[in-house]
PDB file of C-alpha atoms in Angstrom:
ATOM      1  CA  MET A   1     -32.460  44.694 209.953  1.00 54.00           C
ATOM      2  CA  THR A   2     -29.509  42.776 211.867  1.00 58.00           C
ATOM      3  CA  GLY A   3     -31.531  39.684 212.088  1.00 92.00           C
ATOM      4  CA  ILE A   4     -32.376  39.603 208.550  1.00 95.00           C
ATOM      5  CA  ASP A   5     -28.810  40.195 207.526  1.00 96.00           C
ATOM      6  CA  ASP A   6     -27.454  37.465 209.425  1.00 96.00           C
ATOM      7  CA  LEU A   7     -30.136  35.002 207.977  1.00 97.00           C
ATOM      8  CA  GLU A   8     -29.610  36.104 204.322  1.00 97.00           C
ATOM      9  CA  ARG A   9     -25.630  35.730 204.933  1.00 97.00           C
ATOM     10  CA  ALA A  10     -26.720  32.281 205.914  1.00 97.00           C
ATOM     11  CA  ALA A  11     -28.750  31.447 202.931  1.00 97.00           C
ATOM     12  CA  ALA A  12     -25.872  32.776 200.747  1.00 98.00           C
ATOM     13  CA  GLN A  13     -24.030  29.501 201.595  1.00 98.00           C
ATOM     14  CA  HIS A  14     -26.746  27.202 200.129  1.00 98.00           C
ATOM     15  CA  TRP A  15     -26.859  28.775 196.505  1.00 98.00           C
ATOM     16  CA  GLN A  16     -23.215  29.892 195.564  1.00 98.00           C
ATOM     17  CA  ALA A  17     -22.611  31.396 192.383  1.00 98.00           C
ATOM     18  CA  PRO A  18     -19.167  30.363 190.576  1.00 98.00           C
ATOM     19  CA  GLU A  19     -18.498  33.841 190.372  1.00 98.00           C
ATOM     20  CA  GLN A  20     -18.520  35.960 193.241  1.00 98.00           C
ATOM     21  CA  GLU A  21     -16.985  39.152 194.139  1.00 98.00           C
ATOM     22  CA  ARG A  22     -16.988  41.510 197.271  1.00 98.00           C
ATOM     23  CA  LEU A  23     -17.507  45.154 197.196  1.00 98.00           C
ATOM     24  CA  GLY A  24     -17.024  46.146 200.781  1.00 98.00           C
ATOM     25  CA  GLU A  25     -19.680  43.982 202.594  1.00 98.00           C
ATOM     26  CA  TRP A  26     -21.684  43.527 199.637  1.00 98.00           C
ATOM     27  CA  LEU A  27     -21.677  40.507 197.651  1.00 98.00           C
ATOM     28  CA  LEU A  28     -21.903  40.064 193.678  1.00 98.00           C
ATOM     29  CA  ARG A  29     -22.818  36.994 192.063  1.00 98.00           C
ATOM     30  CA  ALA A  30     -23.121  35.804 188.542  1.00 98.00           C
ATOM     31  CA  ALA A  31     -23.968  32.390 187.073  1.00 98.00           C
ATOM     32  CA  GLU A  32     -25.024  32.704 183.663  1.00 97.00           C
ATOM     33  CA  GLY A  33     -28.241  34.287 184.186  1.00 96.00           C
ATOM     34  CA  PHE A  34     -29.934  31.133 185.923  1.00 96.00           C
ATOM     35  CA  THR A  35     -31.591  32.073 189.146  1.00 96.00           C
ATOM     36  CA  GLY A  36     -32.220  35.403 190.767  1.00 96.00           C
ATOM     37  CA  ARG A  37     -30.196  34.602 193.783  1.00 96.00           C
ATOM     38  CA  ALA A  38     -26.810  33.382 191.894  1.00 98.00           C
ATOM     39  CA  ASN A  39     -27.267  36.531 189.568  1.00 98.00           C
ATOM     40  CA  SER A  40     -27.886  39.274 191.743  1.00 98.00           C
ATOM     41  CA  ALA A  41     -26.005  41.934 194.496  1.00 98.00           C
ATOM     42  CA  LEU A  42     -26.591  40.896 198.079  1.00 98.00           C
ATOM     43  CA  PRO A  43     -26.186  44.289 199.678  1.00 98.00           C
ATOM     44  CA  LEU A  44     -25.684  43.718 203.430  1.00 97.00           C
ATOM     45  CA  GLY A  45     -23.547  45.960 205.256  1.00 95.00           C
ATOM     46  CA  ASP A  46     -20.887  48.446 203.981  1.00 97.00           C
ATOM     47  CA  PRO A  47     -20.217  48.720 200.462  1.00 98.00           C
ATOM     48  CA  GLY A  48     -17.274  50.746 201.075  1.00 98.00           C
ATOM     49  CA  LEU A  49     -18.051  53.641 198.928  1.00 98.00           C
ATOM     50  CA  PRO A  50     -20.947  55.972 198.713  1.00 98.00           C
ATOM     51  CA  ARG A  51     -24.448  54.415 197.653  1.00 98.00           C
ATOM     52  CA  PRO A  52     -24.326  56.261 193.733  1.00 98.00           C
ATOM     53  CA  GLU A  53     -20.975  55.203 193.549  1.00 98.00           C
ATOM     54  CA  ALA A  54     -21.728  51.275 194.863  1.00 98.00           C
ATOM     55  CA  VAL A  55     -25.016  51.132 192.786  1.00 98.00           C
ATOM     56  CA  ALA A  56     -22.736  52.420 189.680  1.00 98.00           C
ATOM     57  CA  TYR A  57     -20.338  49.548 190.312  1.00 98.00           C
ATOM     58  CA  VAL A  58     -22.726  46.913 190.432  1.00 98.00           C
ATOM     59  CA  THR A  59     -24.315  48.153 187.432  1.00 98.00           C
ATOM     60  CA  ASP A  60     -21.243  47.815 185.321  1.00 98.00           C
ATOM     61  CA  TRP A  61     -20.264  44.666 186.954  1.00 98.00           C
ATOM     62  CA  TYR A  62     -23.124  43.046 185.406  1.00 98.00           C
ATOM     63  CA  ARG A  63     -23.275  44.359 182.224  1.00 98.00           C
ATOM     64  CA  ARG A  64     -19.893  43.573 181.339  1.00 98.00           C
ATOM     65  CA  ARG A  65     -20.862  39.996 182.048  1.00 98.00           C
ATOM     66  CA  ARG A  66     -23.867  40.559 179.631  1.00 98.00           C
ATOM     67  CA  LEU A  67     -26.326  40.343 182.699  1.00 98.00           C
ATOM     68  CA  THR A  68     -29.147  42.796 183.680  1.00 97.00           C
ATOM     69  CA  PRO A  69     -28.013  44.180 186.480  1.00 98.00           C
ATOM     70  CA  MET A  70     -30.035  43.193 189.708  1.00 98.00           C
ATOM     71  CA  ILE A  71     -29.935  43.916 193.263  1.00 98.00           C
ATOM     72  CA  VAL A  72     -32.113  41.833 196.126  1.00 98.00           C
ATOM     73  CA  VAL A  73     -33.487  43.806 198.663  1.00 96.00           C
ATOM     74  CA  PRO A  74     -34.681  41.755 201.850  1.00 95.00           C
ATOM     75  CA  LEU A  75     -37.384  43.764 203.727  1.00 94.00           C
ATOM     76  CA  PRO A  76     -39.452  43.307 206.850  1.00 93.00           C
ATOM     77  CA  LEU A  77     -42.499  41.525 207.144  1.00 91.00           C
ATOM     78  CA  THR A  78     -44.496  44.535 208.540  1.00 84.00           C
ATOM     79  CA  GLY A  79     -43.675  48.471 208.904  1.00 68.00           C
ATOM     80  CA  ALA A  80     -42.513  50.282 205.700  1.00 58.00           C
ATOM     81  CA  ARG A  81     -42.472  49.051 202.544  1.00 60.00           C
ATOM     82  CA  ARG A  82     -38.888  50.356 201.743  1.00 68.00           C
ATOM     83  CA  HIS A  83     -35.578  50.727 203.092  1.00 85.00           C
ATOM     84  CA  PRO A  84     -33.031  53.416 202.218  1.00 93.00           C
ATOM     85  CA  LEU A  85     -31.522  51.575 199.328  1.00 96.00           C
ATOM     86  CA  ASP A  86     -34.600  50.428 198.051  1.00 95.00           C
ATOM     87  CA  ASN A  87     -35.954  53.905 197.803  1.00 94.00           C
ATOM     88  CA  PHE A  88     -32.714  55.060 196.380  1.00 97.00           C
ATOM     89  CA  LEU A  89     -33.206  52.367 193.434  1.00 97.00           C
ATOM     90  CA  ALA A  90     -36.897  53.026 193.121  1.00 96.00           C
ATOM     91  CA  GLU A  91     -36.126  57.002 192.667  1.00 96.00           C
ATOM     92  CA  ARG A  92     -33.652  55.919 189.842  1.00 97.00           C
ATOM     93  CA  ALA A  93     -36.249  53.682 187.783  1.00 97.00           C
ATOM     94  CA  TRP A  94     -34.898  50.168 188.949  1.00 98.00           C
ATOM     95  CA  LEU A  95     -37.866  48.180 188.358  1.00 97.00           C
ATOM     96  CA  LEU A  96     -39.506  45.687 190.689  1.00 96.00           C
ATOM     97  CA  ARG A  97     -38.701  41.514 188.938  1.00 96.00           C
ATOM     98  CA  SER A  98     -41.620  39.461 189.127  1.00 93.00           C
ATOM     99  CA  GLY A  99     -41.676  36.795 191.979  1.00 92.00           C
ATOM    100  CA  PRO A 100     -41.377  38.550 195.534  1.00 95.00           C
ATOM    101  CA  ALA A 101     -40.706  36.012 198.091  1.00 97.00           C
ATOM    102  CA  PHE A 102     -40.798  34.908 201.669  1.00 97.00           C
ATOM    103  CA  VAL A 103     -38.111  33.661 203.787  1.00 98.00           C
ATOM    104  CA  MET A 104     -39.531  30.920 206.175  1.00 98.00           C
ATOM    105  CA  THR A 105     -37.594  29.110 208.695  1.00 98.00           C
ATOM    106  CA  ALA A 106     -38.310  26.518 211.311  1.00 98.00           C
ATOM    107  CA  ALA A 107     -36.706  24.493 214.217  1.00 98.00           C
ATOM    108  CA  LEU A 108     -35.756  21.034 212.870  1.00 97.00           C
ATOM    109  CA  ALA A 109     -36.942  19.609 216.139  1.00 96.00           C
ATOM    110  CA  ASP A 110     -40.633  21.144 215.191  1.00 96.00           C
ATOM    111  CA  ILE A 111     -40.949  19.632 211.938  1.00 97.00           C
ATOM    112  CA  PRO A 112     -42.733  15.928 211.761  1.00 95.00           C
ATOM    113  CA  ALA A 113     -41.051  12.924 211.013  1.00 93.00           C
ATOM    114  CA  PRO A 114     -41.491  11.864 207.154  1.00 89.00           C
ATOM    115  CA  ALA A 115     -44.565   9.892 206.102  1.00 84.00           C
ATOM    116  CA  ARG A 116     -43.797   5.904 205.962  1.00 84.00           C
ATOM    117  CA  HIS A 117     -46.161   5.181 203.276  1.00 86.00           C
ATOM    118  CA  ILE A 118     -44.015   7.749 200.527  1.00 89.00           C
ATOM    119  CA  ASP A 119     -41.013   6.478 199.142  1.00 91.00           C
ATOM    120  CA  VAL A 120     -38.315   9.017 199.677  1.00 94.00           C
ATOM    121  CA  GLN A 121     -34.907   8.384 198.387  1.00 95.00           C
ATOM    122  CA  LEU A 122     -31.754  10.601 198.974  1.00 97.00           C
ATOM    123  CA  ALA A 123     -28.568  10.966 196.748  1.00 98.00           C
ATOM    124  CA  PRO A 124     -25.250  12.535 197.075  1.00 98.00           C
ATOM    125  CA  GLU A 125     -25.564  14.015 193.423  1.00 98.00           C
ATOM    126  CA  PRO A 126     -28.710  14.641 191.481  1.00 97.00           C
ATOM    127  CA  ASP A 127     -29.072  12.176 188.467  1.00 95.00           C
ATOM    128  CA  PRO A 128     -30.530  12.583 185.070  1.00 93.00           C
ATOM    129  CA  GLY A 129     -34.164  11.521 186.598  1.00 93.00           C
ATOM    130  CA  TRP A 130     -33.801  14.398 189.327  1.00 95.00           C
ATOM    131  CA  LEU A 131     -32.627  16.988 186.808  1.00 94.00           C
ATOM    132  CA  ALA A 132     -35.599  15.726 184.721  1.00 92.00           C
ATOM    133  CA  GLY A 133     -37.762  16.309 187.384  1.00 92.00           C
ATOM    134  CA  TYR A 134     -36.902  19.832 188.370  1.00 93.00           C
ATOM    135  CA  ARG A 135     -38.243  22.712 186.159  1.00 85.00           C
ATOM    136  CA  TYR A 136     -36.916  26.111 187.445  1.00 86.00           C
ATOM    137  CA  ARG A 137     -39.872  28.450 186.514  1.00 80.00           C
ATOM    138  CA  GLY A 138     -40.811  26.171 183.672  1.00 76.00           C
ATOM    139  CA  GLN A 139     -37.525  25.757 181.934  1.00 80.00           C
ATOM    140  CA  VAL A 140     -35.310  22.968 181.150  1.00 84.00           C
ATOM    141  CA  LEU A 141     -32.094  23.418 183.093  1.00 92.00           C
ATOM    142  CA  PRO A 142     -29.126  25.090 181.533  1.00 94.00           C
ATOM    143  CA  PRO A 143     -25.631  23.402 182.089  1.00 94.00           C
ATOM    144  CA  ILE A 144     -24.646  25.701 184.852  1.00 97.00           C
ATOM    145  CA  ALA A 145     -27.531  24.654 186.943  1.00 97.00           C
ATOM    146  CA  ARG A 146     -25.641  21.713 188.068  1.00 97.00           C
ATOM    147  CA  THR A 147     -22.899  23.804 189.312  1.00 97.00           C
ATOM    148  CA  LEU A 148     -25.323  25.679 191.596  1.00 98.00           C
ATOM    149  CA  LEU A 149     -27.064  22.663 192.930  1.00 98.00           C
ATOM    150  CA  MET A 150     -23.786  21.143 193.943  1.00 98.00           C
ATOM    151  CA  SER A 151     -22.542  24.693 195.603  1.00 98.00           C
ATOM    152  CA  ALA A 152     -23.015  24.265 199.216  1.00 98.00           C
ATOM    153  CA  PRO A 153     -20.625  22.750 201.873  1.00 98.00           C
ATOM    154  CA  TRP A 154     -23.072  19.670 201.916  1.00 98.00           C
ATOM    155  CA  GLN A 155     -26.014  18.976 199.617  1.00 98.00           C
ATOM    156  CA  ALA A 156     -28.423  15.803 199.130  1.00 98.00           C
ATOM    157  CA  PHE A 157     -31.338  14.891 196.618  1.00 98.00           C
ATOM    158  CA  ALA A 158     -34.517  13.726 197.189  1.00 98.00           C
ATOM    159  CA  SER A 159     -37.090  11.770 194.911  1.00 96.00           C
ATOM    160  CA  ALA A 160     -40.414  11.088 196.074  1.00 90.00           C
ATOM    161  CA  ARG A 161     -42.565   8.234 194.949  1.00 76.00           C
ATOM    162  CA  ARG A 162     -45.748   6.784 196.514  1.00 59.00           C
ATOM    163  CA  ASP A 163     -45.780   2.860 197.247  1.00 54.00           C
ATOM    164  CA  GLY A 164     -48.588   1.038 195.570  1.00 43.00           C
ATOM    165  CA  PRO A 165     -50.273   0.507 192.461  1.00 39.00           C
ATOM    166  CA  GLY A 166     -52.215   3.565 192.180  1.00 41.00           C
ATOM    167  CA  GLY A 167     -49.655   5.924 193.453  1.00 47.00           C
ATOM    168  CA  PRO A 168     -47.426   8.065 191.274  1.00 43.00           C
ATOM    169  CA  GLY A 169     -44.300   5.772 191.504  1.00 41.00           C
ATOM    170  CA  GLY A 170     -46.507   2.660 191.503  1.00 41.00           C
ATOM    171  CA  PRO A 171     -46.909  -0.123 188.332  1.00 34.00           C
ATOM    172  CA  GLY A 172     -48.580   1.421 185.629  1.00 33.00           C
ATOM    173  CA  ASN A 173     -47.828   4.894 186.558  1.00 37.00           C
ATOM    174  CA  PRO A 174     -44.356   5.555 187.058  1.00 38.00           C
ATOM    175  CA  GLY A 175     -43.153   8.886 187.247  1.00 42.00           C
ATOM    176  CA  GLY A 176     -46.647  10.264 187.770  1.00 39.00           C
ATOM    177  CA  PRO A 177     -49.422  11.149 184.861  1.00 36.00           C
ATOM    178  CA  GLY A 178     -48.468  13.821 182.783  1.00 38.00           C
ATOM    179  CA  ASN A 179     -44.871  13.797 183.664  1.00 42.00           C
ATOM    180  CA  PRO A 180     -42.870  14.987 180.704  1.00 46.00           C
ATOM    181  CA  GLY A 181     -39.700  13.138 182.196  1.00 49.00           C
ATOM    182  CA  GLY A 182     -41.024   9.818 181.430  1.00 53.00           C
ATOM    183  CA  PRO A 183     -40.950   6.377 183.596  1.00 52.00           C
ATOM    184  CA  ASP A 184     -37.682   7.215 185.283  1.00 73.00           C
ATOM    185  CA  THR A 185     -38.717  10.930 186.613  1.00 81.00           C
ATOM    186  CA  PRO A 186     -39.893  10.989 190.134  1.00 91.00           C
ATOM    187  CA  ALA A 187     -43.236  12.216 190.891  1.00 92.00           C
ATOM    188  CA  ALA A 188     -41.413  14.922 193.147  1.00 94.00           C
ATOM    189  CA  VAL A 189     -37.919  16.044 193.801  1.00 96.00           C
ATOM    190  CA  GLY A 190     -36.140  18.325 196.184  1.00 98.00           C
ATOM    191  CA  ARG A 191     -32.852  19.545 197.740  1.00 98.00           C
ATOM    192  CA  VAL A 192     -31.487  19.944 200.896  1.00 98.00           C
ATOM    193  CA  SER A 193     -28.260  21.485 202.048  1.00 98.00           C
ATOM    194  CA  VAL A 194     -26.304  22.103 205.397  1.00 98.00           C
ATOM    195  CA  ALA A 195     -23.872  25.037 206.092  1.00 98.00           C
ATOM    196  CA  GLY A 196     -22.816  25.624 209.450  1.00 96.00           C
ATOM    197  CA  SER A 197     -26.165  25.165 211.800  1.00 97.00           C
ATOM    198  CA  TRP A 198     -28.718  26.019 209.158  1.00 98.00           C
ATOM    199  CA  GLY A 199     -30.161  23.609 206.575  1.00 98.00           C
ATOM    200  CA  ALA A 200     -31.880  24.983 203.553  1.00 98.00           C
ATOM    201  CA  ILE A 201     -34.610  23.564 201.344  1.00 98.00           C
ATOM    202  CA  THR A 202     -34.537  24.280 197.616  1.00 98.00           C
ATOM    203  CA  ALA A 203     -35.334  23.118 194.152  1.00 96.00           C
ATOM    204  CA  VAL A 204     -38.331  21.386 195.352  1.00 95.00           C
ATOM    205  CA  GLU A 205     -40.990  20.692 192.512  1.00 93.00           C
ATOM    206  CA  VAL A 206     -43.933  18.079 192.305  1.00 92.00           C
ATOM    207  CA  ASP A 207     -45.255  16.821 189.150  1.00 89.00           C
ATOM    208  CA  ALA A 208     -48.605  18.598 188.300  1.00 83.00           C
ATOM    209  CA  GLY A 209     -50.338  15.614 187.998  1.00 85.00           C
ATOM    210  CA  CYS A 210     -49.048  14.378 191.522  1.00 86.00           C
ATOM    211  CA  ARG A 211     -50.395  17.004 193.648  1.00 85.00           C
ATOM    212  CA  ARG A 212     -52.502  16.639 196.533  1.00 84.00           C
ATOM    213  CA  GLN A 213     -51.239  13.525 197.437  1.00 86.00           C
ATOM    214  CA  GLY A 214     -48.712  14.069 200.476  1.00 90.00           C
ATOM    215  CA  LEU A 215     -45.882  14.127 198.235  1.00 94.00           C
ATOM    216  CA  GLY A 216     -44.697  17.772 198.781  1.00 94.00           C
ATOM    217  CA  ALA A 217     -44.915  17.345 202.625  1.00 94.00           C
ATOM    218  CA  ALA A 218     -43.200  13.867 202.499  1.00 94.00           C
ATOM    219  CA  LEU A 219     -40.412  15.423 200.805  1.00 96.00           C
ATOM    220  CA  THR A 220     -40.282  18.268 202.842  1.00 97.00           C
ATOM    221  CA  CYS A 221     -40.095  16.267 206.248  1.00 97.00           C
ATOM    222  CA  ALA A 222     -37.434  14.149 204.836  1.00 97.00           C
ATOM    223  CA  LEU A 223     -35.092  17.025 203.555  1.00 98.00           C
ATOM    224  CA  ALA A 224     -35.619  18.505 207.145  1.00 98.00           C
ATOM    225  CA  ALA A 225     -34.623  14.963 208.476  1.00 97.00           C
ATOM    226  CA  ALA A 226     -31.509  14.909 206.354  1.00 98.00           C
ATOM    227  CA  ALA A 227     -30.242  18.291 207.526  1.00 98.00           C
ATOM    228  CA  ALA A 228     -30.736  17.389 211.238  1.00 98.00           C
ATOM    229  CA  ASP A 229     -28.808  14.307 210.853  1.00 97.00           C
ATOM    230  CA  ARG A 230     -25.847  16.527 209.198  1.00 98.00           C
ATOM    231  CA  GLY A 231     -25.989  18.238 212.554  1.00 97.00           C
ATOM    232  CA  ALA A 232     -28.273  21.194 211.637  1.00 98.00           C
ATOM    233  CA  ASN A 233     -30.673  22.601 213.986  1.00 97.00           C
ATOM    234  CA  ARG A 234     -32.724  25.105 212.029  1.00 98.00           C
ATOM    235  CA  ILE A 235     -33.712  25.084 208.658  1.00 98.00           C
ATOM    236  CA  LEU A 236     -34.697  27.810 205.997  1.00 98.00           C
ATOM    237  CA  LEU A 237     -36.805  27.940 202.610  1.00 98.00           C
ATOM    238  CA  GLN A 238     -37.885  30.853 200.410  1.00 97.00           C
ATOM    239  CA  VAL A 239     -41.106  30.516 198.683  1.00 97.00           C
ATOM    240  CA  GLU A 240     -42.959  33.156 196.384  1.00 96.00           C
ATOM    241  CA  THR A 241     -45.487  35.468 198.044  1.00 95.00           C
ATOM    242  CA  GLY A 242     -48.117  34.441 195.620  1.00 95.00           C
ATOM    243  CA  ASN A 243     -47.814  30.814 196.155  1.00 95.00           C
ATOM    244  CA  THR A 244     -50.480  30.307 198.500  1.00 96.00           C
ATOM    245  CA  PRO A 245     -50.575  26.169 198.472  1.00 94.00           C
ATOM    246  CA  ALA A 246     -46.816  26.051 199.128  1.00 95.00           C
ATOM    247  CA  ARG A 247     -46.708  28.607 201.724  1.00 97.00           C
ATOM    248  CA  ALA A 248     -49.605  26.617 203.474  1.00 96.00           C
ATOM    249  CA  LEU A 249     -47.680  22.881 203.109  1.00 96.00           C
ATOM    250  CA  TYR A 250     -44.852  24.496 204.722  1.00 97.00           C
ATOM    251  CA  ALA A 251     -46.640  26.170 207.734  1.00 97.00           C
ATOM    252  CA  ARG A 252     -48.364  22.439 208.364  1.00 96.00           C
ATOM    253  CA  CYS A 253     -44.665  21.318 208.311  1.00 97.00           C
ATOM    254  CA  GLY A 254     -43.733  23.701 210.922  1.00 97.00           C
ATOM    255  CA  PHE A 255     -42.454  26.625 209.105  1.00 98.00           C
ATOM    256  CA  ARG A 256     -42.975  30.373 209.976  1.00 97.00           C
ATOM    257  CA  ASP A 257     -42.351  33.524 207.766  1.00 97.00           C
ATOM    258  CA  SER A 258     -39.068  35.517 208.541  1.00 97.00           C
ATOM    259  CA  HIS A 259     -39.057  38.493 206.455  1.00 96.00           C
ATOM    260  CA  ARG A 260     -39.626  38.887 202.590  1.00 96.00           C
ATOM    261  CA  TYR A 261     -37.180  40.109 199.599  1.00 97.00           C
ATOM    262  CA  HIS A 262     -37.550  41.194 196.291  1.00 96.00           C
ATOM    263  CA  TYR A 263     -35.342  42.249 193.399  1.00 98.00           C
ATOM    264  CA  ARG A 264     -34.891  45.428 191.774  1.00 98.00           C
ATOM    265  CA  ILE A 265     -33.571  45.607 187.976  1.00 98.00           C
ATOM    266  CA  ALA A 266     -31.595  48.288 186.467  1.00 98.00           C
ATOM    267  CA  PRO A 267     -33.175  50.222 183.769  1.00 96.00           C
ATOM    268  CA  ALA A 268     -32.201  49.480 180.327  1.00 91.00           C
ATOM    269  CA  GLY A 269     -29.045  51.612 178.722  1.00 75.00           C
TER     270      GLY A 269
END
């Protein structure tokens, strides 16, 4: 698990909750309940307590913040389904949260150049159009979202439009068909961040009316190029295991599965 642990530590630098506390080597994170990664314990290394006491501390820490106690469990791609902590939580009725995911990685040198026929603009902060285009699990973003989006050592925000009158960003179709954000909302948005030698792609969203037009691939390649320009040499992303189209797109762009993870949620009471 050493390689997985190192990668998870790197990933944690790209989406940092405003409230964090160390329990030994474990990292506890809280951000008003917005996103699993910002509101779960990352149990890497030694918590400095016996496992039952460490889990009890995590449970109390989240309940004092009126959050559901949650622990993310990184796992290898193959082999045994669980490891000791996962077994311990399952035996105590900690439930699996929906949306298990793969972590995929790529060498930036292996990712294709961005498509020239699709206009991708980068900005240092998310503007209202970008924020209107990003729907985490279909929900309108809460105020805490901007704090998380700006939490990496460096980040940039991409907005994509296809050139020409028939494209999502062209005349007569600004923002894409069916786009709830209106004419100023991009057809696709995404975020890239850099921490040390790693880049990370997060918050990718393509408007439902603009899919299968190359926007996702163009956005991914443009975000990767921005990370390379900032000195990163590898890049990572997370994608839910059931999102087959996104996984296939990322594979075409040069990404490969590294490991997987799921969340365990404490039972009520």
